[in-house]
Tab-separated table of C-alpha atoms in Angstrom:
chain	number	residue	atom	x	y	z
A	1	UNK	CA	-7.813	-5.696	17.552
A	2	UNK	CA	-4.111	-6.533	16.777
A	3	UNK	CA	-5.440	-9.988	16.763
A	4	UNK	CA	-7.387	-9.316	13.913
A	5	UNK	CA	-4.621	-8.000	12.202
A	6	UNK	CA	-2.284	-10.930	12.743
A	7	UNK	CA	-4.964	-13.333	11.742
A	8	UNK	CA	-5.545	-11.319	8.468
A	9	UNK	CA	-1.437	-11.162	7.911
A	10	UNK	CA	-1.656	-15.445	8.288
A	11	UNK	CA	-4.085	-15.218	5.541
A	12	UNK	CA	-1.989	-13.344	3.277
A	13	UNK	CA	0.498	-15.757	3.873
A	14	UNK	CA	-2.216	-18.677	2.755
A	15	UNK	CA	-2.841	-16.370	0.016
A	16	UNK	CA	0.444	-15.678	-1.444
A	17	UNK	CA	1.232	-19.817	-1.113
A	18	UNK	CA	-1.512	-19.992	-3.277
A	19	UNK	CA	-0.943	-17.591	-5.593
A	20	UNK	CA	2.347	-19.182	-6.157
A	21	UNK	CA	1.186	-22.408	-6.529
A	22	UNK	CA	-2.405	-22.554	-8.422
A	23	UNK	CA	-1.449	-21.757	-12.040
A	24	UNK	CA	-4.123	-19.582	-12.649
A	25	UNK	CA	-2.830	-16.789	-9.741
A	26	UNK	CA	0.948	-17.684	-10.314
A	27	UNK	CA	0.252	-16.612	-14.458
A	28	UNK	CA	-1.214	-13.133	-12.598
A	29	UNK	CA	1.179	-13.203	-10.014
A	30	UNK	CA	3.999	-9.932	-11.149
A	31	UNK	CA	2.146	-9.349	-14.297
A	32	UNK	CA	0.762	-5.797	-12.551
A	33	UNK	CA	1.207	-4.089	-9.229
A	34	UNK	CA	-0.845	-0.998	-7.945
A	35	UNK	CA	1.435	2.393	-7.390
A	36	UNK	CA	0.318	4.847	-4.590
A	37	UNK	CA	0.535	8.141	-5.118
A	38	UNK	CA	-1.905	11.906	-4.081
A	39	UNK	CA	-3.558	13.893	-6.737
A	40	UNK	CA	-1.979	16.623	-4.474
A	41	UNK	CA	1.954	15.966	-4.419
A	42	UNK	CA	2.543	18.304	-1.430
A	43	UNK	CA	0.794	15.735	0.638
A	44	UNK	CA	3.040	12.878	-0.307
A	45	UNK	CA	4.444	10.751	-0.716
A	46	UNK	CA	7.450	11.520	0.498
A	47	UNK	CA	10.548	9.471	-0.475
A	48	UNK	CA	12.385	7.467	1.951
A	49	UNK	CA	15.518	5.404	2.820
A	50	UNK	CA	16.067	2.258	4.808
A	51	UNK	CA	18.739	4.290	7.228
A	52	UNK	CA	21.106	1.307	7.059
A	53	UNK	CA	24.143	2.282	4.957
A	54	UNK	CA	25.594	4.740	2.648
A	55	UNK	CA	25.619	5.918	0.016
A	56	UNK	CA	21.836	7.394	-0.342
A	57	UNK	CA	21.632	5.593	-3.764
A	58	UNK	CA	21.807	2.284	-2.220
A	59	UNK	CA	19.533	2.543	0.323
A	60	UNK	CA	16.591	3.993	-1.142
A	61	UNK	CA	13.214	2.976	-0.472
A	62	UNK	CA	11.306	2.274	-4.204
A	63	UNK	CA	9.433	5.157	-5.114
A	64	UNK	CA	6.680	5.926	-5.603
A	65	UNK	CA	5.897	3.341	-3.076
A	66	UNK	CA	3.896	0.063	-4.712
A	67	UNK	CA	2.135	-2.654	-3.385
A	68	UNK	CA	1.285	-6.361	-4.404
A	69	UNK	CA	0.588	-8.688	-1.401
A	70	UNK	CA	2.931	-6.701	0.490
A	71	UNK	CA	3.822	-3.499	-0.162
A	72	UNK	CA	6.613	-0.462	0.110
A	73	UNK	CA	7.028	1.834	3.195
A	74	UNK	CA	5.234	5.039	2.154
A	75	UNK	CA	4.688	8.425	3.796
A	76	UNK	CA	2.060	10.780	3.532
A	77	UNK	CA	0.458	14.178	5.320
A	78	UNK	CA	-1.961	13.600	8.185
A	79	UNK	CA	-5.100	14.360	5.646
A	80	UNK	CA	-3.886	13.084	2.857
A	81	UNK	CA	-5.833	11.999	-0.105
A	82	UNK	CA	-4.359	8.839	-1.499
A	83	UNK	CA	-4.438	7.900	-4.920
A	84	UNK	CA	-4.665	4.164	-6.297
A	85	UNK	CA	-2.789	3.224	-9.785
A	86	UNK	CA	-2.979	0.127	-11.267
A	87	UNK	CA	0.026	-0.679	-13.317
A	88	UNK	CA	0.207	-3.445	-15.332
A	89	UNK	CA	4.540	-4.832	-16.199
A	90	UNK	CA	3.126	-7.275	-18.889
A	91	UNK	CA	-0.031	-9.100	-20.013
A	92	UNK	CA	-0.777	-12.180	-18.322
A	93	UNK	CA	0.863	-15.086	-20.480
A	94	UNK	CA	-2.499	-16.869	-20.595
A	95	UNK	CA	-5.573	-14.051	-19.847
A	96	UNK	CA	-3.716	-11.263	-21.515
A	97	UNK	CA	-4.613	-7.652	-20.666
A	98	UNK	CA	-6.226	-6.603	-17.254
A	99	UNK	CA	-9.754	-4.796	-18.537
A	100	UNK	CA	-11.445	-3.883	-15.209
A	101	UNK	CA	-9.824	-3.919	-11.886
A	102	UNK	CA	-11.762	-2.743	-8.466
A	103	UNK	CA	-10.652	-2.504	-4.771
A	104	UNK	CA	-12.121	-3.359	-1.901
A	105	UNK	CA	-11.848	-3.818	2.432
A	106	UNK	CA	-9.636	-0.614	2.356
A	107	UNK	CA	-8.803	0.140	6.058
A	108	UNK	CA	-6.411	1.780	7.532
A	109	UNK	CA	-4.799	0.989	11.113
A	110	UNK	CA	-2.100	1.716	14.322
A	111	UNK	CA	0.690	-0.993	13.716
A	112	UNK	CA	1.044	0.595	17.540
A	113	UNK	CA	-2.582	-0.501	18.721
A	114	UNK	CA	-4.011	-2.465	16.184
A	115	UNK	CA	-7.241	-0.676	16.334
A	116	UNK	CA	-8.703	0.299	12.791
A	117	UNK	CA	-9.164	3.867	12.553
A	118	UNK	CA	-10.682	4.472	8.950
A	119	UNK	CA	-12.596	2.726	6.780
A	120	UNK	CA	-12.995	4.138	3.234
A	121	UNK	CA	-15.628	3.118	0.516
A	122	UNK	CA	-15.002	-0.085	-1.988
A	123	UNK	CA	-14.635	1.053	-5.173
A	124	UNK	CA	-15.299	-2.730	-7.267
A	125	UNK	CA	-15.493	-2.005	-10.856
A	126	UNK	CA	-13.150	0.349	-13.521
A	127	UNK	CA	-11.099	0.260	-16.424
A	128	UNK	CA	-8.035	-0.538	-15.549
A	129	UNK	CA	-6.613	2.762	-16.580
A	130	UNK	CA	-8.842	4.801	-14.167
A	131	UNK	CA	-7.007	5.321	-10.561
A	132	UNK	CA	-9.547	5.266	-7.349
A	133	UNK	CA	-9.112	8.006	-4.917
A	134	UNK	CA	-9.501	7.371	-1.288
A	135	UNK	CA	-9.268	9.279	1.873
A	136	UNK	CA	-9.049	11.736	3.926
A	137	UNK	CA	-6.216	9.781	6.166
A	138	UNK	CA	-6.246	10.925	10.039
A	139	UNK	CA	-5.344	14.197	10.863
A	140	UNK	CA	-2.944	13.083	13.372
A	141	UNK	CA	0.876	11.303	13.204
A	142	UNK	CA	0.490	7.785	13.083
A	143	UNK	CA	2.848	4.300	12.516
A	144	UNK	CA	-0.244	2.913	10.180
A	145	UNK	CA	-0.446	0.448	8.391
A	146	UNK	CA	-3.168	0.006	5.194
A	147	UNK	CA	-5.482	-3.410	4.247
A	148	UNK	CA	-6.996	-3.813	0.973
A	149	UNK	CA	-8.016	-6.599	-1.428
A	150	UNK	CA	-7.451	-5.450	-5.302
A	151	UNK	CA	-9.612	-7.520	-7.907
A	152	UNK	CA	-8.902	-7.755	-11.431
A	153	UNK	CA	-10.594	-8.820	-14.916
A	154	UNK	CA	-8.579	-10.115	-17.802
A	155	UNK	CA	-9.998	-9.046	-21.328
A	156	UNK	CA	-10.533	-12.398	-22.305
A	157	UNK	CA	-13.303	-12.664	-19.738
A	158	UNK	CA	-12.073	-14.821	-16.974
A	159	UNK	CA	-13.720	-13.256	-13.771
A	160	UNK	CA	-12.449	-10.885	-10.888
A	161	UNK	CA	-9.969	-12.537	-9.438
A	162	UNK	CA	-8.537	-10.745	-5.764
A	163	UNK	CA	-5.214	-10.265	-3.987
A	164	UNK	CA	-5.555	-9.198	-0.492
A	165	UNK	CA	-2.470	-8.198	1.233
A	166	UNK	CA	-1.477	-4.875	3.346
A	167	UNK	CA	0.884	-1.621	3.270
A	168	UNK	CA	2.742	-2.964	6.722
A	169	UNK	CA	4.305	0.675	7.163
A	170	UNK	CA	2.634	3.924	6.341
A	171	UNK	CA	3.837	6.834	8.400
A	172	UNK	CA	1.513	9.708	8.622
A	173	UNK	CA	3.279	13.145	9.444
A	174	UNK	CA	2.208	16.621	9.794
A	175	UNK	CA	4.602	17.910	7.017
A	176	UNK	CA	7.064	17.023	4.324
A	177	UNK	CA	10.690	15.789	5.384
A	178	UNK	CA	13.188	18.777	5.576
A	179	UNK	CA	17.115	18.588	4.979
A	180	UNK	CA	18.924	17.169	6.603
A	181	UNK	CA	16.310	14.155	6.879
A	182	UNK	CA	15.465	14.149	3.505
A	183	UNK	CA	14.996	11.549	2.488
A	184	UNK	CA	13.545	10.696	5.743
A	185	UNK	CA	14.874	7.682	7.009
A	186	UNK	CA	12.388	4.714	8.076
A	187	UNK	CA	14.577	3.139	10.811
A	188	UNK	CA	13.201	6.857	12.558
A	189	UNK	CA	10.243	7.255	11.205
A	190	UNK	CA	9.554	3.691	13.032
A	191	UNK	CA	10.388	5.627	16.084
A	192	UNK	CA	9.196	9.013	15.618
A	193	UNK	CA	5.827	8.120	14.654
A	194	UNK	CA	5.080	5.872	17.577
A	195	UNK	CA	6.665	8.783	19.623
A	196	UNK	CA	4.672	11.166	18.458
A	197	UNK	CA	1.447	9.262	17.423
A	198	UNK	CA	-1.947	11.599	18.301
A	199	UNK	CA	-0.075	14.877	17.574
A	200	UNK	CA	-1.876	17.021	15.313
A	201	UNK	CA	-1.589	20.469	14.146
């Protein structure tokens, strides 16, 4: 199953060279980005750092956690219900405005295994200011990581067009971070969640 995985990661690499070199993609390319977030806040996510130098300022992880091609580290609550934002930085210099937007091949998987442990429902089709809701994630700790393909639909017509890419780090945990690993540090989480993977409350 890891297979599959690193055959999907060559195609985002295929992908992204052709996103940045068909003018079409490169015009979309930066012009949005989705945001993940949980209608619930206790359940994530959680901020992180890298773990690789002081001070904590300079070695935060972005947050909230986004994702274009490739996205931010993120932690969330085994259970977790995982909200989808799409957030546009600018219109597109040529197709202006996204109208409609829709995601799609949603899975979720063990960067330890491989092995795909969820699949959630496509969602192809809403206004671009309507988030999509997905989940319950596993009830267990996991080093995950998270596939998807987001489309999009400019507003002067010009067809969904997708971006498939993955979440390469999502670190499912039975609770919120407590001092003094708050902000919980991914160089642990890396281990601690491999460690630990299957334990549930």
């Amino acid at each position: 199953m890891r297979a599959r995985a690193f055959a999907h990661k060559v195609f985002v690499t295929l992908v992204l060279f052709w996103v940045l070199t068909v003018p079409f993609a490169a015009s979309a390319y930066g012009t949005f980005y989705i945001e993940l977030s949980s209608p619930n806040p206790a359940d994530g996510p959680f901020p992180l750092r890298w773990g690789n130098k002081e001070p904590l300022e300079d070695d935060r992880v972005p947050y909230p956690p986004r994702w274009l091609i490739n996205g931010d580290p993120a932690c969330f609550k085994a259970g977790a219900t995982i909200r989808l934002t799409l957030k546009q930085t600018a219109p597109d210099p040529e197709y202006g405005w996204i109208v409609r937007w829709g995601v799609g091949y949603l899975t979720l998987g063990s960067n330890v295994t491989g092995e795909v442990l969820r699949f959630y429902p496509d969602s192809p089709d809403l206004p671009a200011n309507q988030p999509y809701d997905f989940g319950p994630l596993i009830e267990w700790v996991e080093y995950a990581f998270l596939e998807m393909v987001v489309y999009v639909e400019y507003e002067n017509g010009i067809g969904f067009e997708d971006f498939h890419g993955f979440v390469d780090e999502l670190f499912i945990v039975l609770d919120a971070p407590k001092p003094p690993m708050e902000p919980a540090w991914v160089s642990l989480l890396r281990y601690s969640c491999r460690w630990g993977r299957g334990t549930s409350n």
